[in-house]
JSON list of C-alpha atoms in Angstrom, two decimals:
[
{"chain": "A", "resi": 1, "resn": "UNK", "atom": "CA", "xyz": [0.00, 0.00, 0.00]},
{"chain": "A", "resi": 2, "resn": "UNK", "atom": "CA", "xyz": [1.03, 3.61, -0.48]},
{"chain": "A", "resi": 3, "resn": "UNK", "atom": "CA", "xyz": [3.01, 5.17, 2.27]},
{"chain": "A", "resi": 4, "resn": "UNK", "atom": "CA", "xyz": [2.99, 8.90, 2.92]},
{"chain": "A", "resi": 5, "resn": "UNK", "atom": "CA", "xyz": [5.48, 9.88, 5.58]},
{"chain": "A", "resi": 6, "resn": "UNK", "atom": "CA", "xyz": [5.55, 13.18, 7.41]},
{"chain": "A", "resi": 7, "resn": "UNK", "atom": "CA", "xyz": [8.88, 13.89, 9.06]},
{"chain": "A", "resi": 8, "resn": "UNK", "atom": "CA", "xyz": [7.59, 15.03, 12.45]},
{"chain": "A", "resi": 9, "resn": "UNK", "atom": "CA", "xyz": [4.62, 13.94, 14.52]},
{"chain": "A", "resi": 10, "resn": "UNK", "atom": "CA", "xyz": [4.81, 16.88, 16.93]},
{"chain": "A", "resi": 11, "resn": "UNK", "atom": "CA", "xyz": [6.64, 20.16, 16.52]},
{"chain": "A", "resi": 12, "resn": "UNK", "atom": "CA", "xyz": [6.96, 23.18, 18.82]},
{"chain": "A", "resi": 13, "resn": "UNK", "atom": "CA", "xyz": [8.32, 26.42, 17.36]},
{"chain": "A", "resi": 14, "resn": "UNK", "atom": "CA", "xyz": [8.60, 30.04, 18.42]},
{"chain": "A", "resi": 15, "resn": "UNK", "atom": "CA", "xyz": [6.91, 32.98, 16.74]},
{"chain": "A", "resi": 16, "resn": "UNK", "atom": "CA", "xyz": [9.02, 34.27, 13.86]},
{"chain": "A", "resi": 17, "resn": "UNK", "atom": "CA", "xyz": [10.90, 31.04, 13.26]},
{"chain": "A", "resi": 18, "resn": "UNK", "atom": "CA", "xyz": [11.13, 29.54, 9.78]},
{"chain": "A", "resi": 19, "resn": "UNK", "atom": "CA", "xyz": [9.51, 26.11, 9.83]},
{"chain": "A", "resi": 20, "resn": "UNK", "atom": "CA", "xyz": [9.89, 23.25, 7.37]},
{"chain": "A", "resi": 21, "resn": "UNK", "atom": "CA", "xyz": [7.38, 20.40, 7.22]},
{"chain": "A", "resi": 22, "resn": "UNK", "atom": "CA", "xyz": [8.49, 17.52, 5.05]},
{"chain": "A", "resi": 23, "resn": "UNK", "atom": "CA", "xyz": [6.40, 14.91, 3.29]},
{"chain": "A", "resi": 24, "resn": "UNK", "atom": "CA", "xyz": [7.56, 11.91, 1.28]},
{"chain": "A", "resi": 25, "resn": "UNK", "atom": "CA", "xyz": [5.46, 9.40, -0.69]},
{"chain": "A", "resi": 26, "resn": "UNK", "atom": "CA", "xyz": [6.72, 6.13, -2.09]},
{"chain": "A", "resi": 27, "resn": "UNK", "atom": "CA", "xyz": [4.27, 5.37, -4.91]},
{"chain": "A", "resi": 28, "resn": "UNK", "atom": "CA", "xyz": [5.37, 7.69, -7.69]},
{"chain": "A", "resi": 29, "resn": "UNK", "atom": "CA", "xyz": [2.25, 9.85, -7.37]},
{"chain": "A", "resi": 30, "resn": "UNK", "atom": "CA", "xyz": [2.13, 12.99, -9.46]},
{"chain": "A", "resi": 31, "resn": "UNK", "atom": "CA", "xyz": [-0.11, 15.06, -7.21]},
{"chain": "A", "resi": 32, "resn": "UNK", "atom": "CA", "xyz": [0.64, 16.08, -3.65]},
{"chain": "A", "resi": 33, "resn": "UNK", "atom": "CA", "xyz": [-1.29, 18.29, -1.24]},
{"chain": "A", "resi": 34, "resn": "UNK", "atom": "CA", "xyz": [-0.86, 20.15, 2.02]},
{"chain": "A", "resi": 35, "resn": "UNK", "atom": "CA", "xyz": [-3.89, 20.69, 4.24]},
{"chain": "A", "resi": 36, "resn": "UNK", "atom": "CA", "xyz": [-4.33, 22.12, 7.68]},
{"chain": "A", "resi": 37, "resn": "UNK", "atom": "CA", "xyz": [-7.03, 20.84, 9.99]},
{"chain": "A", "resi": 38, "resn": "UNK", "atom": "CA", "xyz": [-8.62, 22.87, 12.75]},
{"chain": "A", "resi": 39, "resn": "UNK", "atom": "CA", "xyz": [-11.58, 21.96, 14.98]},
{"chain": "A", "resi": 40, "resn": "UNK", "atom": "CA", "xyz": [-14.87, 22.87, 13.32]},
{"chain": "A", "resi": 41, "resn": "UNK", "atom": "CA", "xyz": [-13.19, 23.94, 10.10]},
{"chain": "A", "resi": 42, "resn": "UNK", "atom": "CA", "xyz": [-12.23, 20.61, 8.64]},
{"chain": "A", "resi": 43, "resn": "UNK", "atom": "CA", "xyz": [-9.36, 20.22, 6.20]},
{"chain": "A", "resi": 44, "resn": "UNK", "atom": "CA", "xyz": [-8.43, 23.37, 4.33]},
{"chain": "A", "resi": 45, "resn": "UNK", "atom": "CA", "xyz": [-6.21, 23.19, 1.29]},
{"chain": "A", "resi": 46, "resn": "UNK", "atom": "CA", "xyz": [-3.04, 25.26, 1.55]},
{"chain": "A", "resi": 47, "resn": "UNK", "atom": "CA", "xyz": [-1.12, 24.31, -1.59]},
{"chain": "A", "resi": 48, "resn": "UNK", "atom": "CA", "xyz": [-0.94, 21.47, -4.05]},
{"chain": "A", "resi": 49, "resn": "UNK", "atom": "CA", "xyz": [1.50, 20.33, -6.67]},
{"chain": "A", "resi": 50, "resn": "UNK", "atom": "CA", "xyz": [0.78, 18.32, -9.81]},
{"chain": "A", "resi": 51, "resn": "UNK", "atom": "CA", "xyz": [4.37, 17.89, -10.94]},
{"chain": "A", "resi": 52, "resn": "UNK", "atom": "CA", "xyz": [7.96, 18.55, -9.95]},
{"chain": "A", "resi": 53, "resn": "UNK", "atom": "CA", "xyz": [8.59, 22.27, -9.51]},
{"chain": "A", "resi": 54, "resn": "UNK", "atom": "CA", "xyz": [4.88, 22.99, -10.13]},
{"chain": "A", "resi": 55, "resn": "UNK", "atom": "CA", "xyz": [2.65, 24.41, -7.42]},
{"chain": "A", "resi": 56, "resn": "UNK", "atom": "CA", "xyz": [-0.83, 25.84, -7.13]},
{"chain": "A", "resi": 57, "resn": "UNK", "atom": "CA", "xyz": [-2.37, 27.86, -4.33]},
{"chain": "A", "resi": 58, "resn": "UNK", "atom": "CA", "xyz": [-5.22, 26.34, -2.42]},
{"chain": "A", "resi": 59, "resn": "UNK", "atom": "CA", "xyz": [-7.74, 28.20, -0.30]},
{"chain": "A", "resi": 60, "resn": "UNK", "atom": "CA", "xyz": [-5.42, 29.53, 2.42]},
{"chain": "A", "resi": 61, "resn": "UNK", "atom": "CA", "xyz": [-1.88, 30.00, 1.02]},
{"chain": "A", "resi": 62, "resn": "UNK", "atom": "CA", "xyz": [-1.05, 33.19, 2.92]},
{"chain": "A", "resi": 63, "resn": "UNK", "atom": "CA", "xyz": [1.95, 32.78, 5.20]},
{"chain": "A", "resi": 64, "resn": "UNK", "atom": "CA", "xyz": [3.01, 29.54, 3.53]},
{"chain": "A", "resi": 65, "resn": "UNK", "atom": "CA", "xyz": [5.16, 28.46, 0.62]},
{"chain": "A", "resi": 66, "resn": "UNK", "atom": "CA", "xyz": [5.99, 25.04, -0.82]},
{"chain": "A", "resi": 67, "resn": "UNK", "atom": "CA", "xyz": [8.80, 23.29, -2.60]},
{"chain": "A", "resi": 68, "resn": "UNK", "atom": "CA", "xyz": [8.74, 20.25, -4.85]},
{"chain": "A", "resi": 69, "resn": "UNK", "atom": "CA", "xyz": [12.21, 19.58, -6.16]},
{"chain": "A", "resi": 70, "resn": "UNK", "atom": "CA", "xyz": [11.71, 15.81, -6.44]},
{"chain": "A", "resi": 71, "resn": "UNK", "atom": "CA", "xyz": [8.57, 13.91, -7.31]},
{"chain": "A", "resi": 72, "resn": "UNK", "atom": "CA", "xyz": [8.40, 12.03, -4.03]},
{"chain": "A", "resi": 73, "resn": "UNK", "atom": "CA", "xyz": [8.94, 15.00, -1.73]},
{"chain": "A", "resi": 74, "resn": "UNK", "atom": "CA", "xyz": [6.67, 17.97, -1.03]},
{"chain": "A", "resi": 75, "resn": "UNK", "atom": "CA", "xyz": [7.73, 20.50, 1.59]},
{"chain": "A", "resi": 76, "resn": "UNK", "atom": "CA", "xyz": [5.62, 23.10, 3.34]},
{"chain": "A", "resi": 77, "resn": "UNK", "atom": "CA", "xyz": [7.44, 26.19, 4.58]},
{"chain": "A", "resi": 78, "resn": "UNK", "atom": "CA", "xyz": [6.22, 28.69, 7.14]},
{"chain": "A", "resi": 79, "resn": "UNK", "atom": "CA", "xyz": [8.43, 31.68, 6.40]},
{"chain": "A", "resi": 80, "resn": "UNK", "atom": "CA", "xyz": [7.81, 33.35, 9.77]},
{"chain": "A", "resi": 81, "resn": "UNK", "atom": "CA", "xyz": [5.67, 31.23, 12.05]},
{"chain": "A", "resi": 82, "resn": "UNK", "atom": "CA", "xyz": [2.79, 32.90, 13.87]},
{"chain": "A", "resi": 83, "resn": "UNK", "atom": "CA", "xyz": [0.53, 31.64, 16.65]},
{"chain": "A", "resi": 84, "resn": "UNK", "atom": "CA", "xyz": [-2.45, 31.41, 14.27]},
{"chain": "A", "resi": 85, "resn": "UNK", "atom": "CA", "xyz": [-0.54, 28.76, 12.35]},
{"chain": "A", "resi": 86, "resn": "UNK", "atom": "CA", "xyz": [-0.80, 26.37, 15.29]},
{"chain": "A", "resi": 87, "resn": "UNK", "atom": "CA", "xyz": [-2.65, 23.46, 13.72]},
{"chain": "A", "resi": 88, "resn": "UNK", "atom": "CA", "xyz": [-2.56, 19.87, 12.52]},
{"chain": "A", "resi": 89, "resn": "UNK", "atom": "CA", "xyz": [-0.89, 19.72, 9.10]},
{"chain": "A", "resi": 90, "resn": "UNK", "atom": "CA", "xyz": [-1.69, 16.85, 6.79]},
{"chain": "A", "resi": 91, "resn": "UNK", "atom": "CA", "xyz": [0.10, 15.87, 3.62]},
{"chain": "A", "resi": 92, "resn": "UNK", "atom": "CA", "xyz": [-1.59, 13.74, 0.96]},
{"chain": "A", "resi": 93, "resn": "UNK", "atom": "CA", "xyz": [-0.84, 12.31, -2.45]},
{"chain": "A", "resi": 94, "resn": "UNK", "atom": "CA", "xyz": [-2.88, 10.91, -5.33]},
{"chain": "A", "resi": 95, "resn": "UNK", "atom": "CA", "xyz": [-2.22, 9.19, -8.60]},
{"chain": "A", "resi": 96, "resn": "UNK", "atom": "CA", "xyz": [-3.33, 11.09, -11.70]},
{"chain": "A", "resi": 97, "resn": "UNK", "atom": "CA", "xyz": [-3.24, 10.73, -15.45]},
{"chain": "A", "resi": 98, "resn": "UNK", "atom": "CA", "xyz": [-3.89, 7.39, -17.08]},
{"chain": "A", "resi": 99, "resn": "UNK", "atom": "CA", "xyz": [-3.35, 5.52, -13.79]},
{"chain": "A", "resi": 100, "resn": "UNK", "atom": "CA", "xyz": [-5.66, 7.81, -11.84]},
{"chain": "A", "resi": 101, "resn": "UNK", "atom": "CA", "xyz": [-7.48, 6.22, -8.95]},
{"chain": "A", "resi": 102, "resn": "UNK", "atom": "CA", "xyz": [-8.94, 9.36, -7.39]},
{"chain": "A", "resi": 103, "resn": "UNK", "atom": "CA", "xyz": [-8.08, 8.23, -3.87]},
{"chain": "A", "resi": 104, "resn": "UNK", "atom": "CA", "xyz": [-6.06, 10.41, -1.54]},
{"chain": "A", "resi": 105, "resn": "UNK", "atom": "CA", "xyz": [-3.45, 8.81, 0.69]},
{"chain": "A", "resi": 106, "resn": "UNK", "atom": "CA", "xyz": [-2.67, 10.80, 3.81]},
{"chain": "A", "resi": 107, "resn": "UNK", "atom": "CA", "xyz": [0.26, 10.98, 6.15]},
{"chain": "A", "resi": 108, "resn": "UNK", "atom": "CA", "xyz": [-0.28, 10.73, 9.90]},
{"chain": "A", "resi": 109, "resn": "UNK", "atom": "CA", "xyz": [-0.07, 14.48, 10.35]},
{"chain": "A", "resi": 110, "resn": "UNK", "atom": "CA", "xyz": [2.19, 16.96, 12.10]},
{"chain": "A", "resi": 111, "resn": "UNK", "atom": "CA", "xyz": [0.76, 18.77, 15.12]},
{"chain": "A", "resi": 112, "resn": "UNK", "atom": "CA", "xyz": [2.51, 22.13, 15.07]},
{"chain": "A", "resi": 113, "resn": "UNK", "atom": "CA", "xyz": [2.40, 24.46, 18.05]},
{"chain": "A", "resi": 114, "resn": "UNK", "atom": "CA", "xyz": [3.72, 27.99, 17.62]},
{"chain": "A", "resi": 115, "resn": "UNK", "atom": "CA", "xyz": [4.41, 29.73, 20.92]},
{"chain": "B", "resi": 1, "resn": "UNK", "atom": "CA", "xyz": [-19.13, 30.98, -2.62]},
{"chain": "B", "resi": 2, "resn": "UNK", "atom": "CA", "xyz": [-18.28, 27.30, -2.61]},
{"chain": "B", "resi": 3, "resn": "UNK", "atom": "CA", "xyz": [-19.31, 25.28, 0.43]},
{"chain": "B", "resi": 4, "resn": "UNK", "atom": "CA", "xyz": [-19.23, 21.70, 1.59]},
{"chain": "B", "resi": 5, "resn": "UNK", "atom": "CA", "xyz": [-21.41, 21.19, 4.64]},
{"chain": "B", "resi": 6, "resn": "UNK", "atom": "CA", "xyz": [-21.70, 18.14, 6.80]},
{"chain": "B", "resi": 7, "resn": "UNK", "atom": "CA", "xyz": [-24.85, 18.78, 8.68]},
{"chain": "B", "resi": 8, "resn": "UNK", "atom": "CA", "xyz": [-24.01, 17.26, 12.02]},
{"chain": "B", "resi": 9, "resn": "UNK", "atom": "CA", "xyz": [-20.87, 18.04, 13.91]},
{"chain": "B", "resi": 10, "resn": "UNK", "atom": "CA", "xyz": [-21.55, 15.05, 16.16]},
{"chain": "B", "resi": 11, "resn": "UNK", "atom": "CA", "xyz": [-23.84, 12.05, 15.99]},
{"chain": "B", "resi": 12, "resn": "UNK", "atom": "CA", "xyz": [-24.48, 9.57, 18.79]},
{"chain": "B", "resi": 13, "resn": "UNK", "atom": "CA", "xyz": [-26.24, 6.29, 18.10]},
{"chain": "B", "resi": 14, "resn": "UNK", "atom": "CA", "xyz": [-26.79, 2.95, 19.77]},
{"chain": "B", "resi": 15, "resn": "UNK", "atom": "CA", "xyz": [-24.88, -0.14, 18.67]},
{"chain": "B", "resi": 16, "resn": "UNK", "atom": "CA", "xyz": [-26.73, -2.09, 16.00]},
{"chain": "B", "resi": 17, "resn": "UNK", "atom": "CA", "xyz": [-28.55, 0.94, 14.57]},
{"chain": "B", "resi": 18, "resn": "UNK", "atom": "CA", "xyz": [-27.90, 2.55, 11.20]},
{"chain": "B", "resi": 19, "resn": "UNK", "atom": "CA", "xyz": [-25.87, 5.75, 11.21]},
{"chain": "B", "resi": 20, "resn": "UNK", "atom": "CA", "xyz": [-26.71, 8.25, 8.46]},
{"chain": "B", "resi": 21, "resn": "UNK", "atom": "CA", "xyz": [-24.36, 11.14, 7.75]},
{"chain": "B", "resi": 22, "resn": "UNK", "atom": "CA", "xyz": [-25.09, 13.97, 5.32]},
{"chain": "B", "resi": 23, "resn": "UNK", "atom": "CA", "xyz": [-22.89, 15.96, 2.99]},
{"chain": "B", "resi": 24, "resn": "UNK", "atom": "CA", "xyz": [-24.29, 18.93, 1.06]},
{"chain": "B", "resi": 25, "resn": "UNK", "atom": "CA", "xyz": [-22.41, 21.12, -1.37]},
{"chain": "B", "resi": 26, "resn": "UNK", "atom": "CA", "xyz": [-22.98, 24.40, -3.21]},
{"chain": "B", "resi": 27, "resn": "UNK", "atom": "CA", "xyz": [-21.28, 25.91, -6.24]},
{"chain": "B", "resi": 28, "resn": "UNK", "atom": "CA", "xyz": [-19.37, 22.76, -7.10]},
{"chain": "B", "resi": 29, "resn": "UNK", "atom": "CA", "xyz": [-19.65, 20.44, -10.08]},
{"chain": "B", "resi": 30, "resn": "UNK", "atom": "CA", "xyz": [-17.92, 17.37, -8.70]},
{"chain": "B", "resi": 31, "resn": "UNK", "atom": "CA", "xyz": [-16.84, 14.55, -10.93]},
{"chain": "B", "resi": 32, "resn": "UNK", "atom": "CA", "xyz": [-16.93, 12.34, -7.84]},
{"chain": "B", "resi": 33, "resn": "UNK", "atom": "CA", "xyz": [-17.49, 12.42, -4.12]},
{"chain": "B", "resi": 34, "resn": "UNK", "atom": "CA", "xyz": [-15.55, 10.49, -1.51]},
{"chain": "B", "resi": 35, "resn": "UNK", "atom": "CA", "xyz": [-15.93, 9.54, 2.13]},
{"chain": "B", "resi": 36, "resn": "UNK", "atom": "CA", "xyz": [-13.01, 9.19, 4.52]},
{"chain": "B", "resi": 37, "resn": "UNK", "atom": "CA", "xyz": [-12.68, 7.97, 8.09]},
{"chain": "B", "resi": 38, "resn": "UNK", "atom": "CA", "xyz": [-10.38, 9.74, 10.54]},
{"chain": "B", "resi": 39, "resn": "UNK", "atom": "CA", "xyz": [-9.40, 8.46, 13.96]},
{"chain": "B", "resi": 40, "resn": "UNK", "atom": "CA", "xyz": [-8.01, 10.83, 16.62]},
{"chain": "B", "resi": 41, "resn": "UNK", "atom": "CA", "xyz": [-4.43, 11.88, 15.90]},
{"chain": "B", "resi": 42, "resn": "UNK", "atom": "CA", "xyz": [-4.35, 10.11, 12.54]},
{"chain": "B", "resi": 43, "resn": "UNK", "atom": "CA", "xyz": [-4.70, 11.09, 8.91]},
{"chain": "B", "resi": 44, "resn": "UNK", "atom": "CA", "xyz": [-7.97, 10.36, 7.06]},
{"chain": "B", "resi": 45, "resn": "UNK", "atom": "CA", "xyz": [-8.35, 6.97, 5.41]},
{"chain": "B", "resi": 46, "resn": "UNK", "atom": "CA", "xyz": [-10.31, 6.50, 2.19]},
{"chain": "B", "resi": 47, "resn": "UNK", "atom": "CA", "xyz": [-13.55, 4.51, 2.43]},
{"chain": "B", "resi": 48, "resn": "UNK", "atom": "CA", "xyz": [-15.69, 4.93, -0.67]},
{"chain": "B", "resi": 49, "resn": "UNK", "atom": "CA", "xyz": [-15.89, 6.87, -3.91]},
{"chain": "B", "resi": 50, "resn": "UNK", "atom": "CA", "xyz": [-19.04, 7.55, -5.91]},
{"chain": "B", "resi": 51, "resn": "UNK", "atom": "CA", "xyz": [-19.05, 9.17, -9.32]},
{"chain": "B", "resi": 52, "resn": "UNK", "atom": "CA", "xyz": [-21.47, 11.78, -10.62]},
{"chain": "B", "resi": 53, "resn": "UNK", "atom": "CA", "xyz": [-23.26, 9.26, -12.82]},
{"chain": "B", "resi": 54, "resn": "UNK", "atom": "CA", "xyz": [-23.74, 6.75, -9.99]},
{"chain": "B", "resi": 55, "resn": "UNK", "atom": "CA", "xyz": [-26.68, 6.81, -7.60]},
{"chain": "B", "resi": 56, "resn": "UNK", "atom": "CA", "xyz": [-25.50, 4.36, -4.97]},
{"chain": "B", "resi": 57, "resn": "UNK", "atom": "CA", "xyz": [-22.38, 2.45, -3.93]},
{"chain": "B", "resi": 58, "resn": "UNK", "atom": "CA", "xyz": [-21.98, -0.26, -1.32]},
{"chain": "B", "resi": 59, "resn": "UNK", "atom": "CA", "xyz": [-19.06, -1.80, 0.49]},
{"chain": "B", "resi": 60, "resn": "UNK", "atom": "CA", "xyz": [-19.80, -4.30, 3.24]},
{"chain": "B", "resi": 61, "resn": "UNK", "atom": "CA", "xyz": [-21.82, -2.37, 5.88]},
{"chain": "B", "resi": 62, "resn": "UNK", "atom": "CA", "xyz": [-21.28, 0.98, 4.15]},
{"chain": "B", "resi": 63, "resn": "UNK", "atom": "CA", "xyz": [-23.60, 2.58, 1.62]},
{"chain": "B", "resi": 64, "resn": "UNK", "atom": "CA", "xyz": [-23.21, 5.92, -0.13]},
{"chain": "B", "resi": 65, "resn": "UNK", "atom": "CA", "xyz": [-25.77, 7.74, -2.25]},
{"chain": "B", "resi": 66, "resn": "UNK", "atom": "CA", "xyz": [-25.16, 10.70, -4.51]},
{"chain": "B", "resi": 67, "resn": "UNK", "atom": "CA", "xyz": [-27.89, 13.02, -5.73]},
{"chain": "B", "resi": 68, "resn": "UNK", "atom": "CA", "xyz": [-26.48, 15.68, -8.06]},
{"chain": "B", "resi": 69, "resn": "UNK", "atom": "CA", "xyz": [-29.87, 17.38, -8.29]},
{"chain": "B", "resi": 70, "resn": "UNK", "atom": "CA", "xyz": [-30.10, 17.87, -4.55]},
{"chain": "B", "resi": 71, "resn": "UNK", "atom": "CA", "xyz": [-26.31, 18.34, -4.39]},
{"chain": "B", "resi": 72, "resn": "UNK", "atom": "CA", "xyz": [-26.18, 15.87, -1.55]},
{"chain": "B", "resi": 73, "resn": "UNK", "atom": "CA", "xyz": [-24.54, 12.63, -0.51]},
{"chain": "B", "resi": 74, "resn": "UNK", "atom": "CA", "xyz": [-25.72, 10.34, 2.27]},
{"chain": "B", "resi": 75, "resn": "UNK", "atom": "CA", "xyz": [-23.35, 7.93, 4.00]},
{"chain": "B", "resi": 76, "resn": "UNK", "atom": "CA", "xyz": [-24.88, 4.99, 5.88]},
{"chain": "B", "resi": 77, "resn": "UNK", "atom": "CA", "xyz": [-23.27, 2.53, 8.27]},
{"chain": "B", "resi": 78, "resn": "UNK", "atom": "CA", "xyz": [-25.60, -0.37, 8.97]},
{"chain": "B", "resi": 79, "resn": "UNK", "atom": "CA", "xyz": [-25.42, -2.58, 12.07]},
{"chain": "B", "resi": 80, "resn": "UNK", "atom": "CA", "xyz": [-23.09, -0.02, 13.64]},
{"chain": "B", "resi": 81, "resn": "UNK", "atom": "CA", "xyz": [-20.44, -1.08, 16.13]},
{"chain": "B", "resi": 82, "resn": "UNK", "atom": "CA", "xyz": [-18.44, 0.85, 18.75]},
{"chain": "B", "resi": 83, "resn": "UNK", "atom": "CA", "xyz": [-15.39, 0.35, 16.48]},
{"chain": "B", "resi": 84, "resn": "UNK", "atom": "CA", "xyz": [-17.14, 2.53, 13.90]},
{"chain": "B", "resi": 85, "resn": "UNK", "atom": "CA", "xyz": [-16.74, 5.52, 16.23]},
{"chain": "B", "resi": 86, "resn": "UNK", "atom": "CA", "xyz": [-14.61, 8.08, 14.37]},
{"chain": "B", "resi": 87, "resn": "UNK", "atom": "CA", "xyz": [-14.88, 11.30, 12.40]},
{"chain": "B", "resi": 88, "resn": "UNK", "atom": "CA", "xyz": [-16.20, 10.89, 8.87]},
{"chain": "B", "resi": 89, "resn": "UNK", "atom": "CA", "xyz": [-15.28, 13.38, 6.17]},
{"chain": "B", "resi": 90, "resn": "UNK", "atom": "CA", "xyz": [-16.75, 13.92, 2.75]},
{"chain": "B", "resi": 91, "resn": "UNK", "atom": "CA", "xyz": [-14.60, 15.26, -0.06]},
{"chain": "B", "resi": 92, "resn": "UNK", "atom": "CA", "xyz": [-15.36, 16.54, -3.54]},
{"chain": "B", "resi": 93, "resn": "UNK", "atom": "CA", "xyz": [-13.17, 16.08, -6.57]},
{"chain": "B", "resi": 94, "resn": "UNK", "atom": "CA", "xyz": [-13.67, 18.19, -9.65]},
{"chain": "B", "resi": 95, "resn": "UNK", "atom": "CA", "xyz": [-10.39, 16.77, -10.89]},
{"chain": "B", "resi": 96, "resn": "UNK", "atom": "CA", "xyz": [-7.35, 15.22, -9.29]},
{"chain": "B", "resi": 97, "resn": "UNK", "atom": "CA", "xyz": [-5.75, 18.57, -8.72]},
{"chain": "B", "resi": 98, "resn": "UNK", "atom": "CA", "xyz": [-8.50, 19.92, -6.57]},
{"chain": "B", "resi": 99, "resn": "UNK", "atom": "CA", "xyz": [-9.81, 18.00, -3.55]},
{"chain": "B", "resi": 100, "resn": "UNK", "atom": "CA", "xyz": [-11.94, 19.84, -1.00]},
{"chain": "B", "resi": 101, "resn": "UNK", "atom": "CA", "xyz": [-13.27, 18.54, 2.31]},
{"chain": "B", "resi": 102, "resn": "UNK", "atom": "CA", "xyz": [-16.18, 19.13, 4.61]},
{"chain": "B", "resi": 103, "resn": "UNK", "atom": "CA", "xyz": [-15.61, 19.77, 8.33]},
{"chain": "B", "resi": 104, "resn": "UNK", "atom": "CA", "xyz": [-16.55, 16.20, 9.28]},
{"chain": "B", "resi": 105, "resn": "UNK", "atom": "CA", "xyz": [-19.07, 14.47, 11.52]},
{"chain": "B", "resi": 106, "resn": "UNK", "atom": "CA", "xyz": [-17.88, 12.84, 14.73]},
{"chain": "B", "resi": 107, "resn": "UNK", "atom": "CA", "xyz": [-19.78, 9.57, 15.13]},
{"chain": "B", "resi": 108, "resn": "UNK", "atom": "CA", "xyz": [-20.02, 7.84, 18.50]},
{"chain": "B", "resi": 109, "resn": "UNK", "atom": "CA", "xyz": [-21.57, 4.37, 18.64]},
{"chain": "B", "resi": 110, "resn": "UNK", "atom": "CA", "xyz": [-22.53, 3.41, 22.17]},
{"chain": "B", "resi": 111, "resn": "UNK", "atom": "CA", "xyz": [-22.61, -0.25, 23.30]}
]
């Protein structure tokens, strides 16, 4: 089965720090996503990428950037962390194109606390 | 504006009963709709997918319906068990580049 691995399960950072959240998938999926999940708000799409070096903004990209230098790795960057970015961050991937299966595979999530 | 609404934030039912969860959407034209299960502290796990031209899909004790006229999907768990307790999320796909989720319904099945 597909494995999506997020580098940290829990992370505590200080306001103003630059934060990197890493995500790696092992099934050669083209599309990768970053969501944040907050109580009562569900999963909100931050950014997605449909190919190496390609990125598209989701619904809430402000304060975030992403990097996809290799197909298997999709990084989320908080340029200057703020307390309102305290959240659960979830990475996901999906196959597309001729092998599309329309099923998202998620990592276990990173609970980020910004103090 | 676009919205995906899961009508109940929480649903409590007795073991053995059928749980019915609702997902409504506005200003979307989904090619398919999916349901995911999420346990506390874990990422969501895919359960079922139903396409726009399908009315109903079943998998073991799970049944999903999709009404594109009403812009609604219903998710049923029959003969519910305490192990079914989790948060259930619906998601819309207009294409593989664009997956949006509802806020989820937290289901508790009491023995």
